[in-house]
Amino acid sequence: MREINQTEIASVSGAGLTEFLGEVNTALTEVSGLFDTTVASIKESTDLGQTLGLTYKAIGLNFAKSFLNAFSGFLTTLAA
């Protein structure tokens, strides 16, 4: 059985990382847009039930946005 050298490990472990980071950043942009739209809808809402539903949605989107932001930063560090 042959040993894998460090160059082979580096080339395989980083394969596709830049593309994946781009997709994560695209998802982050989409989630941020949805969050902004949801917050705007909360401000315009007059129905309590709708406001509560939108608030719950905004909390989930804010969590997703924070996670994607941290994950993007982590991947950026790995790609450097």
mmCIF file of C-alpha atoms in Angstrom:
data_model
loop_
_atom_site.group_PDB
_atom_site.id
_atom_site.type_symbol
_atom_site.label_atom_id
_atom_site.label_comp_id
_atom_site.label_asym_id
_atom_site.label_seq_id
_atom_site.Cartn_x
_atom_site.Cartn_y
_atom_site.Cartn_z
ATOM 1 C CA MET A 1 0.000 0.000 0.000
ATOM 2 C CA ARG A 2 1.475 3.340 -0.980
ATOM 3 C CA GLU A 3 1.649 6.338 1.330
ATOM 4 C CA ILE A 4 -0.099 9.581 0.431
ATOM 5 C CA ASN A 5 2.196 12.585 0.483
ATOM 6 C CA GLN A 6 1.328 16.009 1.906
ATOM 7 C CA THR A 7 0.821 17.599 -1.536
ATOM 8 C CA GLU A 8 -1.814 15.028 -2.419
ATOM 9 C CA ILE A 9 -3.585 15.562 0.891
ATOM 10 C CA ALA A 10 -3.610 19.341 0.420
ATOM 11 C CA SER A 11 -4.926 19.129 -3.132
ATOM 12 C CA VAL A 12 -7.742 16.764 -2.195
ATOM 13 C CA SER A 13 -8.746 18.430 1.081
ATOM 14 C CA GLY A 14 -9.082 21.852 -0.560
ATOM 15 C CA ALA A 15 -10.864 20.634 -3.671
ATOM 16 C CA GLY A 16 -14.022 22.608 -4.304
ATOM 17 C CA LEU A 17 -13.676 24.747 -1.189
ATOM 18 C CA THR A 18 -13.808 28.020 -3.116
ATOM 19 C CA GLU A 19 -16.948 26.974 -4.969
ATOM 20 C CA PHE A 20 -18.560 25.778 -1.760
ATOM 21 C CA LEU A 21 -17.703 29.068 -0.053
ATOM 22 C CA GLY A 22 -19.354 30.905 -2.941
ATOM 23 C CA GLU A 23 -22.529 28.856 -2.487
ATOM 24 C CA VAL A 24 -22.539 29.537 1.264
ATOM 25 C CA ASN A 25 -22.194 33.261 0.578
ATOM 26 C CA THR A 26 -25.048 33.074 -1.940
ATOM 27 C CA ALA A 27 -27.232 31.376 0.680
ATOM 28 C CA LEU A 28 -26.231 34.048 3.196
ATOM 29 C CA THR A 29 -27.312 36.784 0.788
ATOM 30 C CA GLU A 30 -30.661 35.073 0.188
ATOM 31 C CA VAL A 31 -31.315 34.533 3.899
ATOM 32 C CA SER A 32 -30.376 38.152 4.645
ATOM 33 C CA GLY A 33 -32.834 39.320 2.005
ATOM 34 C CA LEU A 34 -35.598 37.145 3.435
ATOM 35 C CA PHE A 35 -34.825 38.444 6.920
ATOM 36 C CA ASP A 36 -35.051 42.070 5.756
ATOM 37 C CA THR A 37 -38.329 41.387 3.948
ATOM 38 C CA THR A 38 -39.756 39.625 6.999
ATOM 39 C CA VAL A 39 -38.803 42.493 9.324
ATOM 40 C CA ALA A 40 -40.437 44.957 6.929
ATOM 41 C CA SER A 41 -43.585 42.798 6.915
ATOM 42 C CA ILE A 42 -43.622 42.765 10.720
ATOM 43 C CA LYS A 43 -43.576 46.570 10.744
ATOM 44 C CA GLU A 44 -46.540 46.698 8.355
ATOM 45 C CA SER A 45 -48.543 43.921 9.994
ATOM 46 C CA THR A 46 -51.684 44.841 11.937
ATOM 47 C CA ASP A 47 -52.855 41.313 12.786
ATOM 48 C CA LEU A 48 -51.455 39.883 16.030
ATOM 49 C CA GLY A 49 -51.378 36.297 14.729
ATOM 50 C CA GLN A 50 -49.541 37.321 11.582
ATOM 51 C CA THR A 51 -47.112 39.450 13.608
ATOM 52 C CA LEU A 52 -46.323 36.519 15.901
ATOM 53 C CA GLY A 53 -45.796 34.180 12.951
ATOM 54 C CA LEU A 54 -43.537 36.645 11.196
ATOM 55 C CA THR A 55 -41.612 37.276 14.410
ATOM 56 C CA TYR A 56 -41.011 33.545 14.806
ATOM 57 C CA LYS A 57 -39.852 33.395 11.182
ATOM 58 C CA ALA A 58 -37.536 36.384 11.730
ATOM 59 C CA ILE A 59 -35.961 34.707 14.757
ATOM 60 C CA GLY A 60 -35.246 31.575 12.713
ATOM 61 C CA LEU A 61 -33.858 33.596 9.808
ATOM 62 C CA ASN A 62 -31.672 35.610 12.178
ATOM 63 C CA PHE A 63 -30.283 32.375 13.612
ATOM 64 C CA ALA A 64 -29.632 31.022 10.105
ATOM 65 C CA LYS A 65 -28.003 34.296 9.085
ATOM 66 C CA SER A 66 -25.700 34.236 12.127
ATOM 67 C CA PHE A 67 -24.766 30.607 11.515
ATOM 68 C CA LEU A 68 -24.050 31.150 7.814
ATOM 69 C CA ASN A 69 -22.012 34.257 8.605
ATOM 70 C CA ALA A 70 -19.856 32.351 11.100
ATOM 71 C CA PHE A 71 -19.550 29.360 8.759
ATOM 72 C CA SER A 72 -18.534 31.634 5.888
ATOM 73 C CA GLY A 73 -15.849 33.200 8.062
ATOM 74 C CA PHE A 74 -14.573 29.767 9.022
ATOM 75 C CA LEU A 75 -14.428 28.628 5.393
ATOM 76 C CA THR A 76 -12.701 31.858 4.377
ATOM 77 C CA THR A 77 -10.024 31.151 6.984
ATOM 78 C CA LEU A 78 -9.583 27.614 5.641
ATOM 79 C CA ALA A 79 -9.374 28.835 2.039
ATOM 80 C CA ALA A 80 -6.648 31.370 2.852
#
